[in-house]
XYZ file of C-alpha atoms in Angstrom:
260
model
C 0.000 0.000 0.000
C 1.234 3.476 -0.894
C 1.235 5.542 2.306
C 1.290 8.829 0.339
C 4.516 9.987 1.979
C 6.521 10.574 -1.199
C 8.135 14.020 -1.326
C 6.816 14.916 2.123
C 9.285 16.060 4.775
C 9.634 14.734 8.325
C 11.790 15.616 11.295
C 12.919 12.618 13.364
C 14.816 13.264 16.580
C 17.258 10.669 17.867
C 17.904 9.087 14.473
C 21.270 7.437 15.069
C 20.068 4.052 16.336
C 17.145 1.849 17.267
C 13.625 3.084 16.614
C 14.766 6.453 15.273
C 17.092 4.923 12.706
C 14.477 2.368 11.648
C 11.925 5.166 11.225
C 14.286 7.197 9.051
C 14.953 4.131 6.886
C 11.244 3.372 6.474
C 10.396 6.972 5.593
C 13.072 6.892 2.918
C 11.628 3.644 1.550
C 8.321 5.470 1.186
C 9.982 8.273 -0.785
C 9.917 10.894 1.966
C 12.565 13.470 2.815
C 13.972 13.444 6.330
C 15.778 15.789 8.666
C 17.190 13.922 11.640
C 19.451 14.689 14.559
C 21.451 13.250 17.419
C 23.863 14.671 19.934
C 26.710 12.769 18.218
C 26.431 13.729 14.546
C 29.402 11.564 13.506
C 27.668 8.484 14.873
C 24.483 9.605 13.150
C 26.182 10.014 9.771
C 27.841 6.615 10.104
C 24.517 4.941 10.914
C 22.840 6.528 7.899
C 25.720 6.179 5.448
C 24.489 3.064 3.644
C 20.745 3.701 3.698
C 19.067 3.783 0.285
C 17.914 7.334 -0.373
C 20.676 8.868 1.756
C 20.610 11.935 -0.519
C 17.141 12.731 0.868
C 18.384 12.973 4.469
C 19.837 16.014 6.210
C 21.614 15.464 9.528
C 22.604 17.788 12.330
C 23.989 17.667 15.842
C 21.242 18.695 18.236
C 20.256 18.345 21.859
C 16.453 18.642 21.884
C 16.650 20.410 25.238
C 18.145 23.386 23.363
C 15.243 25.223 21.727
C 17.485 27.353 19.503
C 19.162 24.211 18.144
C 15.778 22.631 17.471
C 14.601 25.790 15.706
C 17.661 25.440 13.484
C 16.538 21.955 12.447
C 13.114 23.224 11.456
C 14.734 26.017 9.463
C 16.944 23.471 7.683
C 13.898 21.406 6.721
C 12.108 24.411 5.288
C 15.066 25.882 3.421
C 16.203 22.575 1.885
C 12.908 20.784 1.307
C 10.420 23.647 1.232
C 8.385 22.772 4.292
C 7.659 20.286 7.040
C 4.879 17.704 7.201
C 5.505 15.913 10.443
C 7.519 15.260 13.574
C 8.667 12.075 15.276
C 9.712 12.927 18.818
C 11.946 9.973 19.568
C 15.012 11.371 21.385
C 15.612 9.880 24.823
C 16.626 6.729 26.632
C 15.596 4.865 29.783
C 17.059 5.808 33.158
C 17.519 2.619 35.186
C 17.317 3.889 38.770
C 14.947 3.182 41.651
C 13.484 6.139 43.508
C 15.799 5.797 46.509
C 18.834 6.334 44.265
C 17.311 9.153 42.213
C 18.385 12.738 42.826
C 16.372 15.872 42.154
C 18.745 16.628 39.290
C 17.922 13.210 37.796
C 14.229 14.121 37.871
C 14.849 17.494 36.285
C 17.053 16.051 33.562
C 14.545 13.324 32.720
C 11.635 15.717 32.370
C 13.738 18.256 30.499
C 14.668 15.619 27.917
C 11.451 13.644 27.504
C 8.949 16.412 28.174
C 10.763 19.674 27.455
C 12.408 18.256 24.341
C 9.011 17.462 22.827
C 7.695 20.932 23.656
C 10.720 22.448 21.935
C 10.159 20.580 18.675
C 6.417 21.121 18.627
C 6.548 24.840 19.441
C 9.245 25.628 16.891
C 7.679 23.485 14.157
C 4.076 24.676 14.469
C 4.255 27.495 11.905
C 5.674 25.094 9.309
C 3.234 22.296 10.157
C 0.275 24.625 9.767
C 1.253 25.089 6.107
C 1.256 21.338 5.393
C -1.685 19.616 3.719
C -1.304 16.570 6.012
C 0.555 17.507 9.212
C 1.158 14.858 11.852
C 3.094 14.454 15.103
C 4.040 11.111 16.642
C 5.458 11.097 20.159
C 7.363 8.010 21.248
C 6.239 6.920 24.693
C 6.204 3.624 26.575
C 3.792 1.313 28.334
C 5.517 2.649 31.457
C 3.323 5.722 31.055
C 0.344 3.671 32.281
C 2.114 0.728 33.880
C 4.964 2.149 36.008
C 8.165 0.232 36.651
C 9.845 0.917 39.997
C 13.299 0.319 38.491
C 12.554 3.089 35.966
C 10.726 5.535 38.196
C 11.787 8.785 36.502
C 11.199 7.392 33.012
C 7.767 6.101 34.025
C 6.744 9.491 35.382
C 8.112 11.435 32.421
C 6.383 9.126 29.946
C 3.098 9.558 31.817
C 3.466 13.327 31.568
C 4.221 13.089 27.860
C 1.179 10.890 27.255
C -1.008 13.492 28.942
C 0.640 16.318 27.007
C 0.129 14.442 23.722
C -3.593 14.169 24.386
C -3.801 17.870 25.193
C -1.904 18.768 22.028
C -4.192 16.593 19.913
C -7.203 18.550 21.149
C -5.580 21.952 20.817
C -4.071 21.420 17.375
C -7.027 19.652 15.783
C -8.371 23.018 14.640
C -5.219 23.401 12.538
C -5.624 19.904 11.087
C -2.522 18.708 12.939
C -2.885 15.134 14.211
C -1.008 14.109 17.378
C -0.598 10.467 18.394
C 1.653 8.344 20.572
C 3.355 4.990 20.137
C 3.962 3.220 23.447
C 6.874 0.793 23.493
C 7.438 -2.324 25.508
C 10.790 -4.117 25.505
C 12.402 -3.458 22.142
C 15.803 -4.839 21.137
C 17.514 -1.674 19.940
C 21.037 -2.881 20.694
C 21.095 -2.223 24.422
C 19.614 -5.649 25.172
C 22.296 -7.327 23.075
C 24.913 -5.486 25.120
C 23.260 -6.521 28.370
C 23.231 -10.128 27.194
C 26.925 -9.982 26.287
C 27.746 -8.549 29.706
C 25.480 -10.920 31.639
C 27.669 -14.014 31.576
C 24.643 -16.068 30.531
C 25.704 -19.470 29.200
C 22.905 -19.949 26.683
C 21.992 -18.209 23.435
C 20.581 -14.709 23.160
C 17.236 -16.204 22.151
C 17.120 -18.325 25.321
C 18.096 -15.347 27.485
C 15.509 -13.180 25.714
C 12.801 -15.800 26.239
C 13.513 -15.998 29.962
C 13.319 -12.231 30.366
C 10.123 -12.095 28.296
C 8.537 -14.723 30.545
C 9.653 -12.863 33.671
C 8.235 -9.570 32.376
C 4.972 -11.147 31.214
C 5.379 -10.467 27.487
C 2.617 -12.495 25.842
C 4.486 -13.006 22.539
C 7.509 -14.347 24.403
C 10.187 -12.132 22.861
C 11.488 -8.572 22.539
C 10.217 -6.299 19.815
C 12.295 -5.094 16.887
C 12.888 -1.501 15.884
C 11.315 -1.920 12.450
C 8.102 -3.225 14.056
C 7.828 0.057 15.941
C 8.828 2.124 12.897
C 6.021 0.573 10.862
C 3.435 1.898 13.330
C 5.079 5.336 13.478
C 5.139 5.714 9.710
C 1.552 4.505 9.442
C 0.427 7.186 11.897
C 2.362 9.837 9.975
C 0.639 8.830 6.755
C -2.299 10.842 5.392
C -4.080 7.480 5.198
C -4.433 7.757 8.993
C -6.206 11.076 8.577
C -8.998 10.274 11.079
C -6.640 9.098 13.835
C -5.612 11.605 16.486
C -5.289 11.696 20.254
C -4.627 7.992 20.541
C -1.779 5.890 21.906
C -0.953 2.586 20.235
C 0.979 -0.064 22.143
C 3.772 -1.903 20.357
C 4.735 -4.129 23.250
C 4.094 -7.803 22.511
C 1.148 -7.890 24.910
C 3.021 -6.861 28.057
C 0.465 -4.152 28.900
C -1.972 -5.201 31.625
C -4.235 -2.138 31.527
C -7.476 -2.077 29.511
C-alpha cells in the first residue's frame, strides 16, 4: 500500500540508532525526505551512510533540550525541502534507577529531555506544520506511562506526563488539522539488550536469554520487539491514510500491557 509519503518532509529526533534509525529508513523507503538529529552527529552520519535514499536525508547535531538548536533543524527542513509535514519525537533513553537512588537533578534532567524536548520541537515546528496539507506528530512513549516500573521511576513518570501532554496537544491542534498520536513501546531490542546479554555471563543463546526475560516480564508473545516493528506503526500514523486518527496511543509491546 502506498502511504502517500513521497516528497513529504519529516523531522525525526534521535535518528542514530534503534527506533529512530528504523523510522528514518522506512520513511526513505516510502519516498519521503527526512531531517534527523542526534547529539553525536558523527555516529548519526555513520549509521545513515548506507541507507538507500541517503541523498534525501539532512543530519545535524542537536540536543532537543536546546530550543534554539531545534529551531535550526526546522529552518533546515524548510530551506532545503520547502516545508515540514511531520515530527517524530523519539530522542531519549531509559534511566535505570529506583526512587531511593534518584536525585532531584535526575528528575529534572529526565523531564527536560522527555517532556521539554518534545515541547521544543512542537513549538518551533508549528508554523511550518500549519502550512502542510497533512501535518502529523508522533510522540514516542512507553507502556511505562500507564504501567509504572519501579526500576525506571523517573522514566515512568516522564512518559506519563508526555502521554497526557500528547492528548492535550491533539485537542488543541485539531483546529489546525494537525494530528497528534503516541506509540507506546514495551521491551524493544535496539542494541542495548544485546549489550546486556553480552555482559550478563549467561551461558545460553541470546534467544534463550531473551525468552527468559520475556517470561519474567509477562510479554505475551515471548520475545522482545524489533525496531522496524515500531517504525512501521510510526510511519503509518504519519501517513495521510491515517487522517482520522488523532489523540490515541498505540501499544507496540508484545502484549506486556496489563491495563485495559
